Amino acid sequence: MSSPVARVIAAALAALTIQAATADDAAPRNTARVVYGLDSAETRDYGVDLDLALGRRERLTLGVGQTRTEGGLGDIHLDSYTVGLRTQRFGRVEAGLEYRYWGEQGEFTLKTLEPSLVWQGEAWSLGLYAEYRDHFTLSRPIAGVRQPREMESKGWRIQAGYMPSRGWGASIEHAAYEFDTDLTQLNTPAFAFLLSTVRGGTIASTLSDRVDSFEVGYSWPDSYLGLAVTRSISAINLRYSDTFGLRHRFFPAKWLSVEMEGGISKTEGSNLETAYGRVSLSYHW
């Protein structure tokens, strides 16, 4: 097991020890989740995350995962790590701070720091998020030379939703990003050649100018069924990509929930569609 994974697991065990010592009957529930996803582009996603109560008002999030993509011009294995802390010391407003790492060491990395404020009512919710991101990429070799590129970006997201415990609900989210360089200057055949690998396509997927999503669904006491639509605009060529997904969540037992999602995605100017599926199992205690 790699040392970063070992560190995440060690931190999770330490958090469980703290949680066991400080939790009481009034504390929120804890959740451990396992996620598996795949798509028609030969991509596989694996992940494990924990959402733990630290006493009555604080919560700790830990996550580790990997994305594997196969392609004729090169395979890619991306690791992801997440650690976050949230506090409920402001009544219905929850303040949080999360750090995320995603990438392949020495090839491509995306590091994100995200503070957040979320108001949660009985059914209504409103969330405000800021993102500070550090990007690093290493280009495909030309004449044996690979060019590194580093840049920073910042963004913000706003999310609003109405999700009652029973009946129809909906949520909407908008995100916008700014980069410290004009990415439209990279919309050239030469740069496309530099990124003409599976890795390059993965890098380009992180360079969105804005992302909008909408979901509508119906909740029962022990299940949920919803339809989600997402559109992202590339900051490189300003083309849009649309994703349509159907999501179903249910509780076979009080301590277990299952969520399944499937759908398709398509990019403007392309006749290719990518089908995807994802399933997660969550244990609650």
CSV table of C-alpha atoms in Angstrom, one decimal, residues 16-270:
chain,number,residue,atom,x,y,z
A,16,LEU,CA,-12.7,6.9,14.6
A,17,THR,CA,-11.0,6.7,17.9
A,18,ILE,CA,-11.8,10.4,18.6
A,19,GLN,CA,-15.3,9.9,17.5
A,20,ALA,CA,-15.9,6.9,19.7
A,21,ALA,CA,-14.6,8.9,22.7
A,22,THR,CA,-16.7,12.0,22.1
A,23,ALA,CA,-19.9,10.9,20.4
A,24,ASP,CA,-23.2,10.6,22.3
A,25,ASP,CA,-26.7,9.6,21.5
A,26,ALA,CA,-27.5,13.1,20.2
A,27,ALA,CA,-24.5,13.2,17.8
A,28,PRO,CA,-25.2,13.0,14.0
A,29,ARG,CA,-24.8,9.7,12.2
A,30,ASN,CA,-21.6,8.7,10.6
A,31,THR,CA,-21.2,7.3,7.1
A,32,ALA,CA,-18.7,5.1,5.4
A,33,ARG,CA,-19.1,4.8,1.6
A,34,VAL,CA,-17.7,2.7,-1.2
A,35,VAL,CA,-18.0,3.9,-4.8
A,36,TYR,CA,-17.4,2.2,-8.1
A,37,GLY,CA,-18.0,3.7,-11.6
A,38,LEU,CA,-17.2,3.0,-15.2
A,39,ASP,CA,-17.9,4.4,-18.7
A,40,SER,CA,-17.8,3.4,-22.3
A,41,ALA,CA,-14.4,5.2,-22.7
A,42,GLU,CA,-12.7,2.5,-20.7
A,43,THR,CA,-12.6,4.6,-17.5
A,44,ARG,CA,-12.9,3.0,-14.0
A,45,ASP,CA,-13.4,4.9,-10.8
A,46,TYR,CA,-12.9,3.5,-7.3
A,47,GLY,CA,-13.3,5.3,-4.0
A,48,VAL,CA,-13.8,5.1,-0.3
A,49,ASP,CA,-14.8,8.0,1.9
A,50,LEU,CA,-15.8,8.7,5.5
A,51,ASP,CA,-18.1,11.3,7.0
A,52,LEU,CA,-17.5,11.3,10.8
A,53,ALA,CA,-19.0,13.3,13.7
A,54,LEU,CA,-16.5,14.8,16.1
A,55,GLY,CA,-18.7,15.4,19.0
A,56,ARG,CA,-22.0,17.3,18.4
A,57,ARG,CA,-21.0,20.1,16.1
A,58,GLU,CA,-18.0,19.2,14.0
A,59,ARG,CA,-17.7,16.7,11.2
A,60,LEU,CA,-14.6,15.3,9.5
A,61,THR,CA,-14.5,14.1,5.9
A,62,LEU,CA,-11.8,11.8,4.6
A,63,GLY,CA,-11.6,10.2,1.2
A,64,VAL,CA,-9.3,8.2,-1.1
A,65,GLY,CA,-9.8,7.0,-4.7
A,66,GLN,CA,-8.4,6.2,-8.0
A,67,THR,CA,-9.4,6.7,-11.7
A,68,ARG,CA,-8.0,4.3,-14.3
A,69,THR,CA,-8.4,5.0,-18.0
A,70,GLU,CA,-7.1,2.9,-20.9
A,71,GLY,CA,-6.3,4.3,-24.3
A,72,GLY,CA,-4.3,3.5,-27.4
A,73,LEU,CA,-2.0,6.5,-26.9
A,74,GLY,CA,-1.3,5.8,-23.2
A,75,ASP,CA,-3.1,4.7,-20.0
A,76,ILE,CA,-3.5,6.9,-16.9
A,77,HIS,CA,-3.9,6.1,-13.2
A,78,LEU,CA,-5.1,9.2,-11.2
A,79,ASP,CA,-5.1,9.2,-7.4
A,80,SER,CA,-7.4,11.4,-5.3
A,81,TYR,CA,-7.3,12.3,-1.7
A,82,THR,CA,-9.8,14.5,0.3
A,83,VAL,CA,-9.8,15.9,3.8
A,84,GLY,CA,-12.4,18.3,5.1
A,85,LEU,CA,-13.7,19.8,8.3
A,86,ARG,CA,-17.2,21.3,8.9
A,87,THR,CA,-18.7,23.0,11.9
A,88,GLN,CA,-22.3,23.6,12.9
A,89,ARG,CA,-21.6,26.2,15.6
A,90,PHE,CA,-23.6,28.8,13.7
A,91,GLY,CA,-27.1,27.3,14.0
A,92,ARG,CA,-28.4,26.3,10.6
A,93,VAL,CA,-25.4,27.7,8.8
A,94,GLU,CA,-22.6,25.1,8.4
A,95,ALA,CA,-19.0,26.4,7.7
A,96,GLY,CA,-16.5,24.1,6.1
A,97,LEU,CA,-13.0,23.9,4.6
A,98,GLU,CA,-11.9,21.1,2.3
A,99,TYR,CA,-8.7,20.2,0.6
A,100,ARG,CA,-8.6,17.9,-2.5
A,101,TYR,CA,-5.8,16.4,-4.5
A,102,TRP,CA,-6.3,14.7,-7.8
A,103,GLY,CA,-3.7,13.6,-10.3
A,104,GLU,CA,-0.7,11.5,-11.3
A,105,GLN,CA,2.5,12.5,-9.5
A,106,GLY,CA,4.9,14.1,-11.9
A,107,GLU,CA,2.5,14.2,-14.8
A,108,PHE,CA,-0.7,16.0,-13.9
A,109,THR,CA,-2.0,17.4,-10.6
A,110,LEU,CA,-4.9,19.5,-9.5
A,111,LYS,CA,-4.9,20.8,-5.9
A,112,THR,CA,-8.1,22.5,-4.6
A,113,LEU,CA,-8.8,24.4,-1.4
A,114,GLU,CA,-12.5,25.0,-0.9
A,115,PRO,CA,-14.1,27.0,1.9
A,116,SER,CA,-17.9,26.9,2.1
A,117,LEU,CA,-21.0,28.2,3.9
A,118,VAL,CA,-24.2,26.1,3.7
A,119,TRP,CA,-27.6,27.0,5.1
A,120,GLN,CA,-29.9,24.1,5.7
A,121,GLY,CA,-33.6,24.5,6.4
A,122,GLU,CA,-36.3,21.8,6.8
A,123,ALA,CA,-36.4,21.3,3.1
A,124,TRP,CA,-34.6,24.3,1.5
A,125,SER,CA,-30.9,24.7,1.3
A,126,LEU,CA,-28.4,27.3,0.0
A,127,GLY,CA,-24.7,26.8,-0.4
A,128,LEU,CA,-21.8,29.2,-1.3
A,129,TYR,CA,-18.4,27.8,-2.2
A,130,ALA,CA,-15.1,29.3,-3.2
A,131,GLU,CA,-12.3,27.3,-5.0
A,132,TYR,CA,-8.6,28.1,-5.1
A,133,ARG,CA,-6.9,25.7,-7.5
A,134,ASP,CA,-3.3,24.9,-8.5
A,135,HIS,CA,-2.7,23.1,-11.8
A,136,PHE,CA,0.4,21.3,-13.0
A,137,THR,CA,0.8,19.5,-16.3
A,138,LEU,CA,3.7,17.9,-18.2
A,139,SER,CA,3.2,17.9,-22.0
A,140,ARG,CA,3.6,15.0,-24.4
A,141,PRO,CA,7.3,14.8,-25.5
A,142,ILE,CA,8.4,16.5,-28.7
A,143,ALA,CA,11.9,15.7,-29.8
A,144,GLY,CA,12.4,14.2,-26.4
A,145,VAL,CA,11.5,17.3,-24.6
A,146,ARG,CA,8.4,17.7,-22.3
A,147,GLN,CA,7.2,21.1,-21.3
A,148,PRO,CA,5.9,21.7,-17.8
A,149,ARG,CA,3.0,24.2,-17.3
A,150,GLU,CA,1.8,25.6,-14.0
A,151,MET,CA,-1.1,27.9,-13.5
A,152,GLU,CA,-3.6,28.9,-10.9
A,153,SER,CA,-7.4,29.3,-11.0
A,154,LYS,CA,-10.1,30.5,-8.7
A,155,GLY,CA,-13.8,30.0,-8.9
A,156,TRP,CA,-17.1,30.1,-7.0
A,157,ARG,CA,-20.2,28.0,-6.8
A,158,ILE,CA,-23.7,28.6,-5.6
A,159,GLN,CA,-26.2,25.9,-5.0
A,160,ALA,CA,-29.9,26.1,-4.1
A,161,GLY,CA,-32.3,23.3,-3.5
A,162,TYR,CA,-35.7,22.2,-2.2
A,163,MET,CA,-35.7,18.6,-1.2
A,164,PRO,CA,-38.6,17.6,1.2
A,165,SER,CA,-38.6,14.2,2.9
A,166,ARG,CA,-41.6,13.2,0.7
A,167,GLY,CA,-42.7,14.6,-2.7
A,168,TRP,CA,-41.1,16.6,-5.5
A,169,GLY,CA,-37.9,18.4,-5.1
A,170,ALA,CA,-35.3,20.2,-7.2
A,171,SER,CA,-31.8,21.7,-7.0
A,172,ILE,CA,-29.8,24.0,-9.2
A,173,GLU,CA,-26.1,24.9,-9.2
A,174,HIS,CA,-23.9,27.4,-11.0
A,175,ALA,CA,-20.0,27.5,-11.0
A,176,ALA,CA,-17.7,29.9,-12.8
A,177,TYR,CA,-13.8,29.9,-12.9
A,178,GLU,CA,-11.0,32.3,-13.8
A,179,PHE,CA,-7.5,31.3,-14.8
A,180,ASP,CA,-4.3,33.4,-14.5
A,181,THR,CA,-3.8,32.8,-18.2
A,182,ASP,CA,-6.1,33.1,-21.3
A,183,LEU,CA,-6.8,29.5,-22.1
A,184,THR,CA,-8.4,30.3,-25.4
A,185,GLN,CA,-4.8,31.0,-26.7
A,186,LEU,CA,-4.2,27.2,-26.2
A,187,ASN,CA,-6.9,26.4,-28.8
A,188,THR,CA,-4.4,25.6,-31.5
A,189,PRO,CA,-3.4,22.4,-33.4
A,190,ALA,CA,0.0,22.4,-31.7
A,191,PHE,CA,-1.4,22.4,-28.2
A,192,ALA,CA,-4.0,19.8,-29.2
A,193,PHE,CA,-1.1,17.6,-30.3
A,194,LEU,CA,0.6,18.1,-26.9
A,195,LEU,CA,-2.5,16.9,-25.2
A,196,SER,CA,-3.5,14.2,-27.7
A,197,THR,CA,-3.4,11.4,-25.2
A,198,VAL,CA,-5.9,10.0,-22.6
A,199,ARG,CA,-4.0,12.0,-20.1
A,200,GLY,CA,-4.5,15.2,-22.2
A,201,GLY,CA,-8.2,14.6,-22.3
A,202,THR,CA,-8.3,14.3,-18.6
A,203,ILE,CA,-6.4,17.5,-18.1
A,204,ALA,CA,-8.7,19.4,-20.5
A,205,SER,CA,-11.7,18.1,-18.5
A,206,THR,CA,-10.5,20.2,-15.5
A,207,LEU,CA,-10.3,23.4,-17.5
A,208,SER,CA,-14.0,24.6,-17.5
A,209,ASP,CA,-15.1,28.2,-17.8
A,210,ARG,CA,-18.4,27.5,-16.1
A,211,VAL,CA,-20.6,24.6,-15.1
A,212,ASP,CA,-24.4,24.6,-14.7
A,213,SER,CA,-26.4,21.7,-13.3
A,214,PHE,CA,-30.1,21.0,-12.5
A,215,GLU,CA,-31.8,18.1,-10.9
A,216,VAL,CA,-35.4,17.3,-10.3
A,217,GLY,CA,-36.7,14.2,-8.5
A,218,TYR,CA,-39.2,12.6,-6.2
A,219,SER,CA,-38.6,11.4,-2.6
A,220,TRP,CA,-40.3,8.6,-0.8
A,221,PRO,CA,-39.7,7.8,2.9
A,222,ASP,CA,-37.1,5.2,2.0
A,223,SER,CA,-36.0,6.0,-1.6
A,224,TYR,CA,-35.4,8.8,-4.2
A,225,LEU,CA,-35.5,8.9,-8.0
A,226,GLY,CA,-34.1,11.9,-9.9
A,227,LEU,CA,-33.0,13.2,-13.3
A,228,ALA,CA,-29.9,15.4,-13.4
A,229,VAL,CA,-28.6,17.6,-16.3
A,230,THR,CA,-25.2,19.2,-16.4
A,231,ARG,CA,-23.6,21.5,-19.0
A,232,SER,CA,-19.9,22.6,-18.8
A,233,ILE,CA,-18.2,25.1,-21.1
A,234,SER,CA,-14.6,24.5,-21.9
A,235,ALA,CA,-12.2,27.4,-21.2
A,236,ILE,CA,-10.0,26.3,-24.1
A,237,ASN,CA,-12.4,26.2,-27.1
A,238,LEU,CA,-15.6,27.4,-25.4
A,239,ARG,CA,-17.5,24.3,-26.6
A,240,TYR,CA,-20.1,22.8,-24.3
A,241,SER,CA,-20.4,19.3,-23.0
A,242,ASP,CA,-23.8,17.9,-21.7
A,243,THR,CA,-24.4,15.1,-19.3
A,244,PHE,CA,-27.8,13.5,-18.6
A,245,GLY,CA,-28.2,11.1,-15.7
A,246,LEU,CA,-30.8,9.1,-13.9
A,247,ARG,CA,-30.2,8.6,-10.1
A,248,HIS,CA,-31.9,6.2,-7.8
A,249,ARG,CA,-31.2,5.9,-4.0
A,250,PHE,CA,-32.9,3.5,-1.6
A,251,PHE,CA,-32.4,2.1,1.9
A,252,PRO,CA,-32.5,-1.7,2.2
A,253,ALA,CA,-32.0,-1.3,5.9
A,254,LYS,CA,-31.7,1.6,8.4
A,255,TRP,CA,-27.9,1.2,8.4
A,256,LEU,CA,-27.5,0.8,4.6
A,257,SER,CA,-28.2,2.9,1.6
A,258,VAL,CA,-27.6,2.2,-2.1
A,259,GLU,CA,-27.3,4.8,-4.8
A,260,MET,CA,-27.2,4.0,-8.5
A,261,GLU,CA,-26.7,6.4,-11.4
A,262,GLY,CA,-26.5,6.0,-15.2
A,263,GLY,CA,-26.5,8.3,-18.1
A,264,ILE,CA,-24.7,9.7,-21.2
A,265,SER,CA,-22.5,12.6,-22.0
A,266,LYS,CA,-21.8,14.4,-25.3
A,267,THR,CA,-19.5,17.2,-26.5
A,268,GLU,CA,-20.5,19.9,-29.0
A,269,GLY,CA,-19.2,19.2,-32.4
A,270,SER,CA,-18.7,15.5,-31.7
